[in-house]
mmCIF file of C-alpha atoms in Angstrom:
data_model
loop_
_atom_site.group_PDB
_atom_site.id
_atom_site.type_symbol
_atom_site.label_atom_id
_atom_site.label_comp_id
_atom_site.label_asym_id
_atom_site.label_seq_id
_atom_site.Cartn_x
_atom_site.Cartn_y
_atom_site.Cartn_z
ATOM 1 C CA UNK A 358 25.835 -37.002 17.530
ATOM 2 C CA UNK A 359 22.379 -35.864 16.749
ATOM 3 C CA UNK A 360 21.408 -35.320 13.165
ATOM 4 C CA UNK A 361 20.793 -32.294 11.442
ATOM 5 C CA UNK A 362 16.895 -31.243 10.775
ATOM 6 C CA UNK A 363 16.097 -31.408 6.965
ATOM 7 C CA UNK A 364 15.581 -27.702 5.927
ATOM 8 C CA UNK A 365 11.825 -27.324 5.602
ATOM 9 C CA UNK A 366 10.528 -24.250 3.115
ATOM 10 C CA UNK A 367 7.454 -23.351 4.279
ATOM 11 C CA UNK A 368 4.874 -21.984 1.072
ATOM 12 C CA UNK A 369 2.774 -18.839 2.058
ATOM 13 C CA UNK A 370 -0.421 -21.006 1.915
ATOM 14 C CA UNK A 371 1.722 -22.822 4.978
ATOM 15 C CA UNK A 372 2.248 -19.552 6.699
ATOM 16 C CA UNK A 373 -1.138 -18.412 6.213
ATOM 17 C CA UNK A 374 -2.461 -22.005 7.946
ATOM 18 C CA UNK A 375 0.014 -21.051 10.768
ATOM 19 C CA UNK A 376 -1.426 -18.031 11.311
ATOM 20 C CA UNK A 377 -5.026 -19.311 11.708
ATOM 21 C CA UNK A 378 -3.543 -21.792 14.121
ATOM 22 C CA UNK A 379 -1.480 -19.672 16.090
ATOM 23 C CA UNK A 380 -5.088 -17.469 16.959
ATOM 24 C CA UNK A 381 -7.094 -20.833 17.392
ATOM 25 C CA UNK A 382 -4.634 -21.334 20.038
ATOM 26 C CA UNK A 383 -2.451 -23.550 18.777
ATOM 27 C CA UNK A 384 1.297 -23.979 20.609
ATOM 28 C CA UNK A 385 4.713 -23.311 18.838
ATOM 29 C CA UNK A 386 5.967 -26.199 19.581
ATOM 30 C CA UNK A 387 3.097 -28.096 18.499
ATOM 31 C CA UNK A 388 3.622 -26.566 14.926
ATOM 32 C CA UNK A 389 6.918 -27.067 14.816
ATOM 33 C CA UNK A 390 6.300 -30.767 14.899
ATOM 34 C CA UNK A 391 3.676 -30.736 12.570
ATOM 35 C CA UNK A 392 5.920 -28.763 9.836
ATOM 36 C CA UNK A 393 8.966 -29.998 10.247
ATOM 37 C CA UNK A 394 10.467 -26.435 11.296
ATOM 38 C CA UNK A 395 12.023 -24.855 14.506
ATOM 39 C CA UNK A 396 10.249 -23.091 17.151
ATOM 40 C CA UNK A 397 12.102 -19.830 16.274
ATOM 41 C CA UNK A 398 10.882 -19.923 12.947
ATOM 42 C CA UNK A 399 7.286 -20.282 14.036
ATOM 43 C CA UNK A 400 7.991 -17.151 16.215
ATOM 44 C CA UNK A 401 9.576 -15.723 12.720
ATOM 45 C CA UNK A 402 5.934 -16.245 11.365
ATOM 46 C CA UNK A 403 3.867 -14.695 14.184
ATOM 47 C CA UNK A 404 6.105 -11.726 13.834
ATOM 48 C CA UNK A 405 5.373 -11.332 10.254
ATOM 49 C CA UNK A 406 1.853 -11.822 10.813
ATOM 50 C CA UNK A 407 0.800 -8.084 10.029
ATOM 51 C CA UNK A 408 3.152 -8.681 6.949
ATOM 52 C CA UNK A 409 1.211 -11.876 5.663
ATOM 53 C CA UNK A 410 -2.272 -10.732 5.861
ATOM 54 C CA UNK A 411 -1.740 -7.034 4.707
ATOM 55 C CA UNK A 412 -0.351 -8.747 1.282
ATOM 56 C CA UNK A 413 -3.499 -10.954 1.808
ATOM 57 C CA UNK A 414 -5.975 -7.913 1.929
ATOM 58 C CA UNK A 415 -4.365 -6.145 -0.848
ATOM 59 C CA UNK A 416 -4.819 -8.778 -3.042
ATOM 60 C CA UNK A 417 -8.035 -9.418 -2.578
ATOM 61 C CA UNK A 418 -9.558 -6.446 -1.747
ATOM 62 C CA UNK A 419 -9.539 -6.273 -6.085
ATOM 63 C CA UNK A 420 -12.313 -8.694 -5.809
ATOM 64 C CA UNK A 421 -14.324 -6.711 -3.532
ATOM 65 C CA UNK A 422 -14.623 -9.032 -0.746
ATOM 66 C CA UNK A 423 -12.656 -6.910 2.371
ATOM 67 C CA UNK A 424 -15.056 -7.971 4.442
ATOM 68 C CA UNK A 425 -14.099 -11.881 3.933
ATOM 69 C CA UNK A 426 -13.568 -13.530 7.481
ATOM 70 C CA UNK A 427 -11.433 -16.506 6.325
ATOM 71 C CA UNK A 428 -7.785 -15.919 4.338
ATOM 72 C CA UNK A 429 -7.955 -17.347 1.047
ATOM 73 C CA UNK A 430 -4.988 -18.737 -0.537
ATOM 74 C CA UNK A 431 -3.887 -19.596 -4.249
ATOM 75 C CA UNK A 432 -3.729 -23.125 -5.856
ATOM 76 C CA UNK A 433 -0.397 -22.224 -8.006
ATOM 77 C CA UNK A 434 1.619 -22.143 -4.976
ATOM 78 C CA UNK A 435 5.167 -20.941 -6.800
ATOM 79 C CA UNK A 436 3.350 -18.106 -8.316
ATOM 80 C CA UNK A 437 2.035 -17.206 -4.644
ATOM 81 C CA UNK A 438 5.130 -17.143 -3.319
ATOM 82 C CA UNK A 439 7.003 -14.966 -6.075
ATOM 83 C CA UNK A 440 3.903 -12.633 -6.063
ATOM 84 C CA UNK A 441 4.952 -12.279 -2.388
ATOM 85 C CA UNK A 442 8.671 -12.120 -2.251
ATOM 86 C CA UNK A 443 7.984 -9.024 -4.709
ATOM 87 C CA UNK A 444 5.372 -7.626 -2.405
ATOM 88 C CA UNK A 445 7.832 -7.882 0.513
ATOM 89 C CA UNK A 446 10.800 -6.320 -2.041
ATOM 90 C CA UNK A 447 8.652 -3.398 -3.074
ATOM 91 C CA UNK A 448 7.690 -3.065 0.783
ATOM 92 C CA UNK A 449 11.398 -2.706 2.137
ATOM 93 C CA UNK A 450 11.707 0.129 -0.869
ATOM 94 C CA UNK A 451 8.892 1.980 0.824
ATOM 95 C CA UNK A 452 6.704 1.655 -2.825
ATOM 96 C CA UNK A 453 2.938 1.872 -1.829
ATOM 97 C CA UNK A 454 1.329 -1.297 -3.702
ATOM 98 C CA UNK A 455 -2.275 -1.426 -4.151
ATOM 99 C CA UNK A 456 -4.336 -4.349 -5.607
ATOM 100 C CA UNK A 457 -4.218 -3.309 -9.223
ATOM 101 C CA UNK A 458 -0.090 -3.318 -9.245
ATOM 102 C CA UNK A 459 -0.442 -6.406 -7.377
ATOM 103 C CA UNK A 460 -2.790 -8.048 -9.872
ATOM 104 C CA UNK A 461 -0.564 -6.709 -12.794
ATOM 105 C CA UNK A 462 2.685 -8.100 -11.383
ATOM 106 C CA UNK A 463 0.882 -11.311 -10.558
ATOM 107 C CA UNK A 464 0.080 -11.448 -14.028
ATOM 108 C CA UNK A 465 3.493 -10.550 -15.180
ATOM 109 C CA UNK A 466 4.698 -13.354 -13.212
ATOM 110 C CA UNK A 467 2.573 -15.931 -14.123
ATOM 111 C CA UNK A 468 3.586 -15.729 -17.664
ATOM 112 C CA UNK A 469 7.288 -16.096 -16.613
ATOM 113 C CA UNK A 470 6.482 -19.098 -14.633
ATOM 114 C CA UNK A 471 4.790 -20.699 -17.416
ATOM 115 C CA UNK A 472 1.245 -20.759 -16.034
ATOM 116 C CA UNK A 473 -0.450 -20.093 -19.168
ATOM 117 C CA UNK A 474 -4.024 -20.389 -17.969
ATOM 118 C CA UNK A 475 -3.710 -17.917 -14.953
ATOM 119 C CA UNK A 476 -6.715 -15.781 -14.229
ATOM 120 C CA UNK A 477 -7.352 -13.573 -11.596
ATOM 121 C CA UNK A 478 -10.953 -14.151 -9.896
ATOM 122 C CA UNK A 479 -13.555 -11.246 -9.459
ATOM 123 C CA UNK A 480 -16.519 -10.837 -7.450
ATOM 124 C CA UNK A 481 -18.362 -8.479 -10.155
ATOM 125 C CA UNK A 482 -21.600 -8.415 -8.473
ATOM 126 C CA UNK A 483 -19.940 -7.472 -5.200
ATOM 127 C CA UNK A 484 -18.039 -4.556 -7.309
ATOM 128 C CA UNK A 485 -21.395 -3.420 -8.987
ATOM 129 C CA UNK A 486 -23.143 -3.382 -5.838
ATOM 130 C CA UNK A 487 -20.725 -1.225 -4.186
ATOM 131 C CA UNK A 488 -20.842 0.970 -6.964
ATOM 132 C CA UNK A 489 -24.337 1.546 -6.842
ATOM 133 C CA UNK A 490 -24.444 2.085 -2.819
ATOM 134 C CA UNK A 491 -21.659 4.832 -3.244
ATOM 135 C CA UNK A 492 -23.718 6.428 -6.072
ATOM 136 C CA UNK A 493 -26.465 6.386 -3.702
ATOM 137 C CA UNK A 494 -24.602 7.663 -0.265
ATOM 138 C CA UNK A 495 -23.293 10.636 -2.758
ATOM 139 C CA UNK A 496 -26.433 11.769 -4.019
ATOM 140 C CA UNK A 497 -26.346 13.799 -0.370
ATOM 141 C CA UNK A 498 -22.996 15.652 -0.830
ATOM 142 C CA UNK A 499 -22.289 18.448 -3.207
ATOM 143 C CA UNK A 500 -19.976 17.290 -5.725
ATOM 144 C CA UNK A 501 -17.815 20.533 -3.795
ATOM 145 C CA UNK A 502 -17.297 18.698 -1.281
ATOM 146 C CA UNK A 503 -16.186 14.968 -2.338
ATOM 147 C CA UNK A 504 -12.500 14.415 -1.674
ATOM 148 C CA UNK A 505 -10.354 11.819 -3.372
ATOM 149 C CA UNK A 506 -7.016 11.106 -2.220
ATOM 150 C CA UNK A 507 -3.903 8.594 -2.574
ATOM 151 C CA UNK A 508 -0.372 8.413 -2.464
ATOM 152 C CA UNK A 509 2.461 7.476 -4.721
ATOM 153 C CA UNK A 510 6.006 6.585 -4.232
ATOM 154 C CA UNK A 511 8.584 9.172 -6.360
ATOM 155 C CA UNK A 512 12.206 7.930 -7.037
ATOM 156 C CA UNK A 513 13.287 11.431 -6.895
ATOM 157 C CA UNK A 514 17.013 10.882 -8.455
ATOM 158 C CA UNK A 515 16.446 8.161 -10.950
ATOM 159 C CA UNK A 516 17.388 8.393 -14.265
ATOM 160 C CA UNK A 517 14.394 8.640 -16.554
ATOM 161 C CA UNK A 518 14.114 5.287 -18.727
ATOM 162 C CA UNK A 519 14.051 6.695 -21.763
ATOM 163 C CA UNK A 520 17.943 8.471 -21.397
ATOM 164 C CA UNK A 521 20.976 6.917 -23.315
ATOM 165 C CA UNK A 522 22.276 6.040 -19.714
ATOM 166 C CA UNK A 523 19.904 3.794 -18.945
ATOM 167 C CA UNK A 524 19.668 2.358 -22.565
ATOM 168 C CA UNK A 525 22.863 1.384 -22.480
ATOM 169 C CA UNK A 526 23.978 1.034 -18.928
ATOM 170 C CA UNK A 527 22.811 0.474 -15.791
ATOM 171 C CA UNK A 528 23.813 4.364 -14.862
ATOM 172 C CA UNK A 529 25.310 7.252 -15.682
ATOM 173 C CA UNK A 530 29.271 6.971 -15.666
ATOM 174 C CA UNK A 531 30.200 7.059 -12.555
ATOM 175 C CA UNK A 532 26.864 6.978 -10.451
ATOM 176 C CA UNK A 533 25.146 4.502 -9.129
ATOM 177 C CA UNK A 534 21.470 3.761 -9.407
ATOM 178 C CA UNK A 535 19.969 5.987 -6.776
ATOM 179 C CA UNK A 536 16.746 4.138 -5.438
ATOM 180 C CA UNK A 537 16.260 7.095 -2.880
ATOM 181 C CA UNK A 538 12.626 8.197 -2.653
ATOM 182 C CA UNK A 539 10.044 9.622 -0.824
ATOM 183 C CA UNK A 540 5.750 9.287 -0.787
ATOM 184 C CA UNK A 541 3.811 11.598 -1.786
ATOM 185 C CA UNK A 542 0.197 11.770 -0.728
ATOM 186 C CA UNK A 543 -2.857 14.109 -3.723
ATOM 187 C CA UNK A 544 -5.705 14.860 -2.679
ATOM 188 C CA UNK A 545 -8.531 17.109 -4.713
ATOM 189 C CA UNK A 546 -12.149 17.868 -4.726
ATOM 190 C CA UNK A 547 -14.221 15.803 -7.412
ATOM 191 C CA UNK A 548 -14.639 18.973 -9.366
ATOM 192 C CA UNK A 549 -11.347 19.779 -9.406
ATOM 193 C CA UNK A 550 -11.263 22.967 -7.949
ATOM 194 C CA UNK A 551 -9.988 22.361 -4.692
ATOM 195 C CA UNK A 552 -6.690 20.999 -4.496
ATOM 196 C CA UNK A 553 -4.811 20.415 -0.725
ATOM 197 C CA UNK A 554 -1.304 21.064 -0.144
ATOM 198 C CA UNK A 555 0.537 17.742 -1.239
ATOM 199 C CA UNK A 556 1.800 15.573 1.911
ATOM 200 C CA UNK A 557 5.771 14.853 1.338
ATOM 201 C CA UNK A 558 7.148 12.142 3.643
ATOM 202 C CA UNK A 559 11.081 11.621 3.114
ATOM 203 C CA UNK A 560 13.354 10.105 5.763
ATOM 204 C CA UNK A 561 15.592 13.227 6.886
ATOM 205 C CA UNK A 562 13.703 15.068 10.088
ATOM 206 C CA UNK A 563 15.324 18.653 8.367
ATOM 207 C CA UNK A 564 15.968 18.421 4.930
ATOM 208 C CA UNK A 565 18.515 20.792 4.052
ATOM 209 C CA UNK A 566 16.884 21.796 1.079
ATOM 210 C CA UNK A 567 14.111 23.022 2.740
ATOM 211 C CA UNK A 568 16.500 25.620 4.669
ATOM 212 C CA UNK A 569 16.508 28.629 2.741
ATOM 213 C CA UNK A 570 12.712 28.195 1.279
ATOM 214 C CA UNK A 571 10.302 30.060 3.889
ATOM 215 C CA UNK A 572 7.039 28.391 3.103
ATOM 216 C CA UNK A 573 6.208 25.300 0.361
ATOM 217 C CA UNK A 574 2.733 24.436 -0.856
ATOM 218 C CA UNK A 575 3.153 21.314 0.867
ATOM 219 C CA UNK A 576 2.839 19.546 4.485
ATOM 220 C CA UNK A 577 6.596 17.771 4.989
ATOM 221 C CA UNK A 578 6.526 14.592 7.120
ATOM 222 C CA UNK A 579 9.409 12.540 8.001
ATOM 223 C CA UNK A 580 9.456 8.458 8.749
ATOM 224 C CA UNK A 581 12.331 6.209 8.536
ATOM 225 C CA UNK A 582 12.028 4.396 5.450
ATOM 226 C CA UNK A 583 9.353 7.436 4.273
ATOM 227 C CA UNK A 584 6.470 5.102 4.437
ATOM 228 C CA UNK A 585 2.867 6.234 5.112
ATOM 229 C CA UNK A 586 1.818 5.265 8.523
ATOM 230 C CA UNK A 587 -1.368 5.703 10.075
ATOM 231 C CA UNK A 588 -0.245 8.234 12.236
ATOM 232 C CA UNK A 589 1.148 10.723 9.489
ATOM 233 C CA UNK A 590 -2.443 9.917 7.538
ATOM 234 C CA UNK A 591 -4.259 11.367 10.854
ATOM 235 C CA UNK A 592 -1.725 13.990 11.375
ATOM 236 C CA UNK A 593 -2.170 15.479 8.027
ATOM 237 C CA UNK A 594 -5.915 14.857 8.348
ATOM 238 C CA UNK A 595 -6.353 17.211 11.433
ATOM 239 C CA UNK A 596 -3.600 19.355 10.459
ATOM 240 C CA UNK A 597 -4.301 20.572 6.971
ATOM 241 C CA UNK A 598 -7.484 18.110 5.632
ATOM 242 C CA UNK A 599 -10.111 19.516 7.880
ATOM 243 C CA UNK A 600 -8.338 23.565 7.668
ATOM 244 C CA UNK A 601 -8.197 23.542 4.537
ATOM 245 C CA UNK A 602 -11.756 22.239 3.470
ATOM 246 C CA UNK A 603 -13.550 24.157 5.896
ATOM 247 C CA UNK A 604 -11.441 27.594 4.526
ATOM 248 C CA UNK A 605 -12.933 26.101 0.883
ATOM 249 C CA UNK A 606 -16.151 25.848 2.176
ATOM 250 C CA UNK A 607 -15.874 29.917 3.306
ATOM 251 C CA UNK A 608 -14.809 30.816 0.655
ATOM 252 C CA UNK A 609 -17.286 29.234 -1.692
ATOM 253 C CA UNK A 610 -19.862 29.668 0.627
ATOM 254 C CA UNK A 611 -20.696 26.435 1.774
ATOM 255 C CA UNK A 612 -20.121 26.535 5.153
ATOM 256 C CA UNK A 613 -22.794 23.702 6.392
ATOM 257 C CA UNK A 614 -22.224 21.519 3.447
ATOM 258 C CA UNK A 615 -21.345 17.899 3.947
ATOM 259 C CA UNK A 616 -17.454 16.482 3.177
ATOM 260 C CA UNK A 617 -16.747 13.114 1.806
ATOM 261 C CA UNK A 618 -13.252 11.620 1.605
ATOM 262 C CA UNK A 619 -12.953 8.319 -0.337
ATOM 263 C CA UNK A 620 -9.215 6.859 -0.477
ATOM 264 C CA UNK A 621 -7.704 6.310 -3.664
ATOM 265 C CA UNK A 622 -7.411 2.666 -3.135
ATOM 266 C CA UNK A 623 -11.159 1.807 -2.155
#
């Protein structure tokens, strides 16, 4: 009777190294020896490859350096790890997490875990040199016409924290929790006079509560788990982005001006 593999738990810095192997060509199988894991869970790790890196980019992109070629990974490998099992949490709620709530968290974490000289790295000449080429690139567009926008997740039918219910249970007598939510996408001129019709994505196709109102202020996407996706983002774009700056730009008389958009999480 053959014996059982040892279970093998494989760090993200081991994932990561995967990865890179995987696109240097690399075979399954050939991993699989090396680690100590199945095949299957090598495919497991290719799958989640878009997974992996995006929590990758968001946590480094703080530092400024998006344009890095090679993945960098931490030295406290438990802290990695937790960072990322709360990433991939927050992910399956639909939350949008950029790298300041990452940063925070990993923070939050590494005081938990007893790592009392945790630090997070930053490339401040890199920041301070984009901030002084963006300075320079907007020196051409009327302040008008400079659009900042970014999205935030809304737990629509949570208790607020600050209610006796929550204070002293986990929910009102007989409710549960609702985690329900949906995204919701700002976006405003830099003076502040221009402000776009918000961009709502829930899950329901035809929200019933939309049935008796004949027009909202708003642009009302659907998407399974009410994510952003790239194509909502360039939907909304076409759709109500360029209309409704170019109607602005009429009506302030600025037709020929310039537009910048910058998103919230450059």
């Amino acid at each position: 009777m053959a014996s059982k593999r040892k279970r093998v738990v494989l760090s993200l810095t081991d994932k990561l190294k995967i990865i890179e192997q995987l696109d240097k060509g690399v075979t399954g199988k050939k991993l699989s020896e090396i680690y100590g894991v199945g095949e299957a869970t090598i495919c497991d790790i290719k799958n989640s490859k878009s997974t992996l890196l995006n929590f990758v980019w968001v946590f480094e992109n703080e530092d400024g350096s998006s344009s890095r070629k090679t993945m960098k990974t931490a030295t406290n490998k438990n802290l990695e790890d937790a960072v990322f099992k709360w990433f991939l949490q927050q992910r399956s709620m639909g939350n949008p997490i950029s790298g300041p709530i990452l940063c925070e968290k990993a923070k939050i974490l590494a005081e938990k875990l007893g790592y009392s000289s945790f630090k997070l790295s930053a490339d401040s000449a890199a920041a301070e040199n984009f901030i002084e080429k963006f300075k320079t690139a907007a020196e051409s567009y009327d302040p008008e016409f400079v659009y900042n926008a970014d999205e935030t997740g809304l737990v629509w039918k949570a208790l607020p924290k600050t209610t006796l219910a929550s204070k002293r249970e986990s929910s009102a007598p007989g409710h549960k929790v609702s985690k329900e939510r949906v995204t919701v996408l700002n976006c405003a001129n830099s003076t502040g006079n221009h402000k776009l019709p918000l961009l709502l994505i829930g899950k329901s196709k035809n929200p019933r509560a939309f049935k008796n109102v004949k027009k909202l202020p708003l642009f009302y996407k659907s998407q399974p788990k009410a994510w952003m996706t790239a194509a909502l983002f360039t939907e909304w774009y076409d759709e109500v982005f360029i209309p409704e700056v170019k109607k602005h730009q009429k009506s302030v008389r600025k037709e020929e001006r310039k537009t910048a958009y910058i998103d919230g999480d450059v």
